[in-house]
Coordinates of C-alpha atoms and ligand atoms in Angstrom, one line a residue:
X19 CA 45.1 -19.6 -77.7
X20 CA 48.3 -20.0 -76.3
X21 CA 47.3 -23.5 -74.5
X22 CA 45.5 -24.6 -77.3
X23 CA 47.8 -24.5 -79.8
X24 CA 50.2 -26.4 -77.1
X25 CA 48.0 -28.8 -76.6
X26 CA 47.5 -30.1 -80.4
X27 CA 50.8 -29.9 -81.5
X28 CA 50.5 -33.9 -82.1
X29 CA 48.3 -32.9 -84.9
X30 CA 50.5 -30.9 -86.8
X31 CA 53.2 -33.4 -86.4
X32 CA 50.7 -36.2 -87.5
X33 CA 50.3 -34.3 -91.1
X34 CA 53.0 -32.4 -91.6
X35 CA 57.0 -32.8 -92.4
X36 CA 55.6 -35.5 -94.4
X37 CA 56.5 -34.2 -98.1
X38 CA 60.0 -31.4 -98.6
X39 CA 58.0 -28.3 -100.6
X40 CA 55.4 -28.5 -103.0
X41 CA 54.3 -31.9 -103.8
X42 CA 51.3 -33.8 -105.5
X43 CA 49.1 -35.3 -103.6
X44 CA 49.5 -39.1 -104.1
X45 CA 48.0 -41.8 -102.5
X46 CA 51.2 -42.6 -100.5
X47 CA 50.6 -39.2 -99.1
X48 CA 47.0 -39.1 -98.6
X49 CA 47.4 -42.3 -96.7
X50 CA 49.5 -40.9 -94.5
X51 CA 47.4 -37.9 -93.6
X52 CA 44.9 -39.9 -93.5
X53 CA 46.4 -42.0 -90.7
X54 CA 47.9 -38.9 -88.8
X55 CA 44.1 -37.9 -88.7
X56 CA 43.1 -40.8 -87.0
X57 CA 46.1 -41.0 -84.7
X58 CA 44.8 -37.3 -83.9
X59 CA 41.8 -39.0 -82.7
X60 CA 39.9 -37.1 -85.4
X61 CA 38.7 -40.1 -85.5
X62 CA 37.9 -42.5 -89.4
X63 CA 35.3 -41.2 -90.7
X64 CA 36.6 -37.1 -89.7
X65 CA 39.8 -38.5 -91.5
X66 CA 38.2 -40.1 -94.7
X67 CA 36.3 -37.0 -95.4
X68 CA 38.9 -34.6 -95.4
X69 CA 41.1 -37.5 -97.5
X70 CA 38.5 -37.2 -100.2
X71 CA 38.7 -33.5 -99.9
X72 CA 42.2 -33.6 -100.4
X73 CA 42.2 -35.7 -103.3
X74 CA 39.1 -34.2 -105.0
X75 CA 40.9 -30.9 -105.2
X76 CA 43.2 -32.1 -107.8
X77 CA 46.1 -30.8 -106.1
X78 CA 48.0 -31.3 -109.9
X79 CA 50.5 -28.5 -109.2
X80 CA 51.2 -30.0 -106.7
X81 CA 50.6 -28.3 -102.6
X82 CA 52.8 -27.4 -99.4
X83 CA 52.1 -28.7 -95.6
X84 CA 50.9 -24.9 -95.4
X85 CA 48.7 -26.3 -98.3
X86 CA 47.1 -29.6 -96.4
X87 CA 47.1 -27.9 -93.1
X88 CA 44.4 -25.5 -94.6
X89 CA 42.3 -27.5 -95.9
X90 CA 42.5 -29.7 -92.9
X91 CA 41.8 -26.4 -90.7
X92 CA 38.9 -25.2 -93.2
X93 CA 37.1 -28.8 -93.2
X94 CA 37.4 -29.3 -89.2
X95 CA 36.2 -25.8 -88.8
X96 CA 33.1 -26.9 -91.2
X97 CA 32.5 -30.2 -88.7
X98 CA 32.7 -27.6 -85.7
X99 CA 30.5 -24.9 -86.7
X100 CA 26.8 -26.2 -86.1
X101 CA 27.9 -27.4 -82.6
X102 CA 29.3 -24.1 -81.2
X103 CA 26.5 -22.9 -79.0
X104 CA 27.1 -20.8 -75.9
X105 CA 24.5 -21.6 -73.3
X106 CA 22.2 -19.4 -73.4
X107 CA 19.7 -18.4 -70.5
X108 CA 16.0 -17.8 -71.0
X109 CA 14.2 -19.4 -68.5
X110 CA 14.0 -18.5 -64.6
X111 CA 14.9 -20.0 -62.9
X112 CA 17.3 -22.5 -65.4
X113 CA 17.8 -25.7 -64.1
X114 CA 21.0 -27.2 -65.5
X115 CA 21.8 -30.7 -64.4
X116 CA 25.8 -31.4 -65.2
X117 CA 26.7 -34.7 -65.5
X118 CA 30.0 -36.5 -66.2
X119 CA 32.3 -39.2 -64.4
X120 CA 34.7 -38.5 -61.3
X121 CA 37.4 -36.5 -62.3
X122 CA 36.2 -34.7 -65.7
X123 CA 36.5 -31.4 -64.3
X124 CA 33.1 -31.4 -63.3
X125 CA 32.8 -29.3 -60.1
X126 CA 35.4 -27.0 -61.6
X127 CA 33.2 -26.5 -64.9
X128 CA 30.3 -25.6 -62.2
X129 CA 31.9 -22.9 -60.5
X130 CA 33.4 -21.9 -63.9
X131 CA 29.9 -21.5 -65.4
X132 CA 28.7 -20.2 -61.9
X133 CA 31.6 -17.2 -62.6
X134 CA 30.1 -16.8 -66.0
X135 CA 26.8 -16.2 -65.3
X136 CA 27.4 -14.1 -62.2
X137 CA 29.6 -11.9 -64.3
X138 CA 26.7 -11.1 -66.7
X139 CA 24.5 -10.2 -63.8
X140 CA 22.6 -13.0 -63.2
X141 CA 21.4 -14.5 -59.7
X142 CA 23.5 -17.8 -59.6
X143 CA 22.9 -21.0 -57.2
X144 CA 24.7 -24.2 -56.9
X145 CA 23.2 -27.8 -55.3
X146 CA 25.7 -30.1 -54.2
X147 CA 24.1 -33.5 -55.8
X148 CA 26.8 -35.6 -56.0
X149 CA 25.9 -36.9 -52.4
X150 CA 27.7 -40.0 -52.8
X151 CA 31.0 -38.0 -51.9
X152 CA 31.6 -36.0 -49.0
X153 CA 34.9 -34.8 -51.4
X154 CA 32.4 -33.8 -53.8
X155 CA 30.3 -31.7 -51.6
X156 CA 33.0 -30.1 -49.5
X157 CA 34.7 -29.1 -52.9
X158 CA 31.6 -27.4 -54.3
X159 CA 31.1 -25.6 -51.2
X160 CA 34.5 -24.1 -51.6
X161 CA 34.1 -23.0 -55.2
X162 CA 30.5 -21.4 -54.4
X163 CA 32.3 -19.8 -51.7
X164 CA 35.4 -18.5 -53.6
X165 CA 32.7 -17.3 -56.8
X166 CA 30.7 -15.7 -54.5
X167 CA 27.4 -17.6 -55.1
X168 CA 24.4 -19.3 -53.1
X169 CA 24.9 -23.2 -52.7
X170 CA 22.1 -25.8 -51.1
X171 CA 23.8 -29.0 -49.9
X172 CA 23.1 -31.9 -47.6
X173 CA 24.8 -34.7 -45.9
X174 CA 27.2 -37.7 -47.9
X175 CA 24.7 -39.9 -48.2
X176 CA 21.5 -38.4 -48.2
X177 CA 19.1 -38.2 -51.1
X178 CA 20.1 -36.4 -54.2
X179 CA 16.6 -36.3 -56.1
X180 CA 15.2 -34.8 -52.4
X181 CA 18.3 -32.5 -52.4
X182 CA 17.7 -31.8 -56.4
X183 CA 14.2 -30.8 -54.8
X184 CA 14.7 -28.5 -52.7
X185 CA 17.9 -26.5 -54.6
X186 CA 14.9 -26.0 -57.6
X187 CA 12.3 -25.1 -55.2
X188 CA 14.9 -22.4 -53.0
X189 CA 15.5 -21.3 -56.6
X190 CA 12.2 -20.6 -57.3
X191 CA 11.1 -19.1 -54.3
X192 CA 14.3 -16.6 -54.3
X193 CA 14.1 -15.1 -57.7
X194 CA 17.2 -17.5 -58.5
X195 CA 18.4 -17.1 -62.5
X196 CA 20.4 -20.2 -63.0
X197 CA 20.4 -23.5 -60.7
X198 CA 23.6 -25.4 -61.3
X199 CA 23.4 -29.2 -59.9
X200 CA 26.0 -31.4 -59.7
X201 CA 25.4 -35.2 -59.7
X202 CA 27.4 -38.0 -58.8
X203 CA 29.7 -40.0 -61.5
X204 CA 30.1 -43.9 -60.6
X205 CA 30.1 -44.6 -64.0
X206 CA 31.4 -48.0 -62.4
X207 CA 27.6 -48.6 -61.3
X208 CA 25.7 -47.5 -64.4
X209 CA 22.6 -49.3 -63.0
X210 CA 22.1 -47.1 -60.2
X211 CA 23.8 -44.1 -61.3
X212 CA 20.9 -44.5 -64.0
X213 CA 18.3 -44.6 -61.3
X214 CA 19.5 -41.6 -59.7
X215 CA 19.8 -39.6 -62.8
X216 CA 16.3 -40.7 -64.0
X217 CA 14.9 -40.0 -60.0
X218 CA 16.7 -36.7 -60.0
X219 CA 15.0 -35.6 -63.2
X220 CA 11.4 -36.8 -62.4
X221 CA 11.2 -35.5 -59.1
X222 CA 12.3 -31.9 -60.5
X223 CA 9.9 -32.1 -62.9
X224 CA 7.2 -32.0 -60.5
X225 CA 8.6 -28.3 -59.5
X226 CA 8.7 -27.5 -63.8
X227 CA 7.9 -30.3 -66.3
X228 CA 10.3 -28.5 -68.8
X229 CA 13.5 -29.2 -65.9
X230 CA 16.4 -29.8 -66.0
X231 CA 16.2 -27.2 -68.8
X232 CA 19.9 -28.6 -69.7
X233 CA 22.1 -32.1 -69.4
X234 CA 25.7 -30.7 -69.7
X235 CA 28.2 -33.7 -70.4
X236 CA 31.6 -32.6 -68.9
X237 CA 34.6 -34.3 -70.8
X238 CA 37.9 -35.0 -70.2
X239 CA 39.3 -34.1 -73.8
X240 CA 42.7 -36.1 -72.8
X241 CA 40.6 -39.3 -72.6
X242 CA 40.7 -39.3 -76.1
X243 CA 38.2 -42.4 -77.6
X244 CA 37.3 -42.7 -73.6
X245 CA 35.0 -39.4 -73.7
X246 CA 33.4 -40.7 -77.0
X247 CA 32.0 -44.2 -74.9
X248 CA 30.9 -41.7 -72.4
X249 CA 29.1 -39.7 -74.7
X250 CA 27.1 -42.5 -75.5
X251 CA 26.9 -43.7 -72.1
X252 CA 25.6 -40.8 -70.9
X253 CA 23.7 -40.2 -73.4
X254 CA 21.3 -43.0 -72.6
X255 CA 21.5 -42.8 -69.0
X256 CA 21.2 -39.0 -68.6
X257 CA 19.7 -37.4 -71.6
X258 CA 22.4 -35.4 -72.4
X259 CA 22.1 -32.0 -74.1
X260 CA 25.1 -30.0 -74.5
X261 CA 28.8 -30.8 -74.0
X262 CA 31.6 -29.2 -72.3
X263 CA 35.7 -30.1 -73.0
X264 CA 37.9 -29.7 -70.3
X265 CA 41.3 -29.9 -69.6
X266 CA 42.4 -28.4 -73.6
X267 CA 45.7 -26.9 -72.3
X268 CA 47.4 -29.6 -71.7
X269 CA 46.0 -31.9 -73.7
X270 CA 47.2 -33.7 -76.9
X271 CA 43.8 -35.2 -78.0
X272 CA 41.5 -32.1 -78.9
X273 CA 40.8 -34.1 -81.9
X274 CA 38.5 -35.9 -80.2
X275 CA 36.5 -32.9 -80.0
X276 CA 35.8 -32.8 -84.1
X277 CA 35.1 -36.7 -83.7
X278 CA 32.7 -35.9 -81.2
X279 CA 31.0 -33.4 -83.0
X280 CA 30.8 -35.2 -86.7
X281 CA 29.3 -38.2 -84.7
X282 CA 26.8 -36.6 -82.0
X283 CA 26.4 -33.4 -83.3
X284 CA 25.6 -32.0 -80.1
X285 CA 26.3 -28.7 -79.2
X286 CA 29.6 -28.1 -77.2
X287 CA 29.0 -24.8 -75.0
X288 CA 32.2 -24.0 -73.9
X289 CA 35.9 -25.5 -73.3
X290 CA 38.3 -25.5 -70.4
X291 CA 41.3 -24.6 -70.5
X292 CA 42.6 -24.6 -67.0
X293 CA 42.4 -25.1 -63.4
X294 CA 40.9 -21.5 -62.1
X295 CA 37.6 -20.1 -62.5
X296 CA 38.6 -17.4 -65.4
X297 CA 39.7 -20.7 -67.0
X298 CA 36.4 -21.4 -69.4
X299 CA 36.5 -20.0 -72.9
X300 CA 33.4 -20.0 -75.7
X301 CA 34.7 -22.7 -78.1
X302 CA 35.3 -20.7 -81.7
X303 CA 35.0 -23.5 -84.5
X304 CA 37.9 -21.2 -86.7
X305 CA 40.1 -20.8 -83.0
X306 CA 40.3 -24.0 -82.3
X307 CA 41.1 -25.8 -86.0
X308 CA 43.6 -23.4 -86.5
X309 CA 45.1 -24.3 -83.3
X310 CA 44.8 -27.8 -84.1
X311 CA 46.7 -27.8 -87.2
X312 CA 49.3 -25.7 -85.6
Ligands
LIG409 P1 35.2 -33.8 -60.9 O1 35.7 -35.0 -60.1 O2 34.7 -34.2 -62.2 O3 34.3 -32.9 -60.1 O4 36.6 -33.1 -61.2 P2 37.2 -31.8 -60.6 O5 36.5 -30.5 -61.0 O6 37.5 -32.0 -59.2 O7 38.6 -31.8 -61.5 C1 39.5 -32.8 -61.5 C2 40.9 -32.2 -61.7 O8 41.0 -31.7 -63.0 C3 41.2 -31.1 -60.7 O9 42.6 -31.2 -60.4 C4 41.0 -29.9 -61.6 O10 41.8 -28.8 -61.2 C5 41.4 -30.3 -62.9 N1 40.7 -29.6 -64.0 C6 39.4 -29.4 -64.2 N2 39.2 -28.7 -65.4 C7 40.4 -28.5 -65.9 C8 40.9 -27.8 -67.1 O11 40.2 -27.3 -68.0 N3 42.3 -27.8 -67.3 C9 43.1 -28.4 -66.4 N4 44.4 -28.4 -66.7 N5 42.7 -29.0 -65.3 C10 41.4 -29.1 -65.1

């Protein structure tokens, strides 16, 4: 897309204008596509694999940025591919818990899946579980309003496993599709964030052992190695199943995405690419390298 290929132009720059027309591939050039990899973000091992791509080829005629930006495009697209899951729904109700730290683009990524699902006719409820900020709550409550959808929230401060409890059971007493619920994101206090993730999950599993059917991790792609550490973070502290990237239009570091994705291998359900509720695209593995090799 338009913002996408904005965002990545660092890329291109990174790996080409570095050889006039159609040259071999040396090592004086592979090193420095090599290195424009990493400064991508793509991250070392990303970078050494499409290196020894580069240089198994054989390029002895001799190849054109065109060339490397191809093989570049065709090798990230071959790291993205067994990740690009849309999130389907196919239980009822499905509880997905979304996790991520203060500022990701959580709350937006809520009522941008809220739209989603609402769109393709399904009965959508929110629970404001990030009860740690009254910000947090008042915000959601805004976006369930403006999407048009149920949303079960308590006081700043109260419990959020009890609150957690309540949204699931609501859900399942009103023939609700998907349960969205937010959670807090002191990443700052993993200790207790830890407890409350873990308490939030138990006590929802008394209502459905299989809940929270999903663990979204929403990512600020512009943190670039940042939203790696949180991966793992998260990860341990929250169980997390499937990713979401945020913030891709006016980003420079999408590369961290195919870093992400060679090292996790989790599935990344969608992408953001703005600050309204339309703003959530499917993330397309061919899309998005092309646009990162500009
Ligand atoms: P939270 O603290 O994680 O809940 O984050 P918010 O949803 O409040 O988002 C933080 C800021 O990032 C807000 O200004 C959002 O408008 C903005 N934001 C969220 N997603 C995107 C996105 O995909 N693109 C852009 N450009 N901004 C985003």
């Amino acid at each position: 897309t338009e913002g996408l290929s904005k965002s990545t132009k660092k890329l291109a720059n990174n790996i080409t204008g570095l050889a006039t027309g159609t040259l071999p591939l040396d090592e004086e050039r592979l090193d420095a596509i090599e290195e424009g990899l990493i400064a991508a973000d793509l991250g070392p091992r990303v970078a050494a694999r499409i290196r020894e791509r580069l240089a198994d080829q054989k390029y002895a005629k001799g190849i054109d940025d065109d060339g490397v930006r191809a093989v570049v495009a065709d090798e990230v697209a071959q790291i993205l591919a067994p990740v690009a899951r849309p999130l389907a729904i196919i239980r009822k109700p499905q509880v997905i818990l979304v996790v991520g730290v203060n500022g990701s683009g959580k709350t937006t990524t809520i009522a941008k899946l809220a739209r989603l699902f609402k769109a393709d006719g399904k009965q959508v409820m929110l629970a404001a579980g990030d009860t740690f900020r009254a910000a947090a709550i008042a915000q959601l409550k805004i976006w369930a309003d403006r999407v048009g959808v149920p949303i079960v929230a308590g006081d700043q401060g109260g419990d959020a496993a009890s609150l957690a409890f309540d949204a699931v059971k609501r859900a399942m007493d009103e023939g609700i599709d998907v349960l969205i619920i937010d959670t807090a994101g002191r990443l700052q206090n993993k200790t207790g964030l830890m407890d409350e993730l873990a308490k939030v999950k138990r006590v929802i599993g008394k209502l459905d052992p299989a809940a929270p059917h999903d663990v979204l991790l929403v990512l600020d792609a512009t943190t670039g190695q940042n939203a790696l550490n949180q991966i793992e973070v998260f990860g341990q502290v929250a169980g997390v199943t499937g990713l979401v990237m945020t913030k891709l239009d006016g980003s420079a570091r999408g590369g961290m995405l195919v870093a992400a994705a060679e090292k996790f291998g989790l599935p990344i359900h969608a992408i953001g690419v703005g600050e309204g509720m339309d703003d959530l695209q499917p993330f397309t593995p061919q899309d998005f390298a092309a646009a990162l090799v500009g």
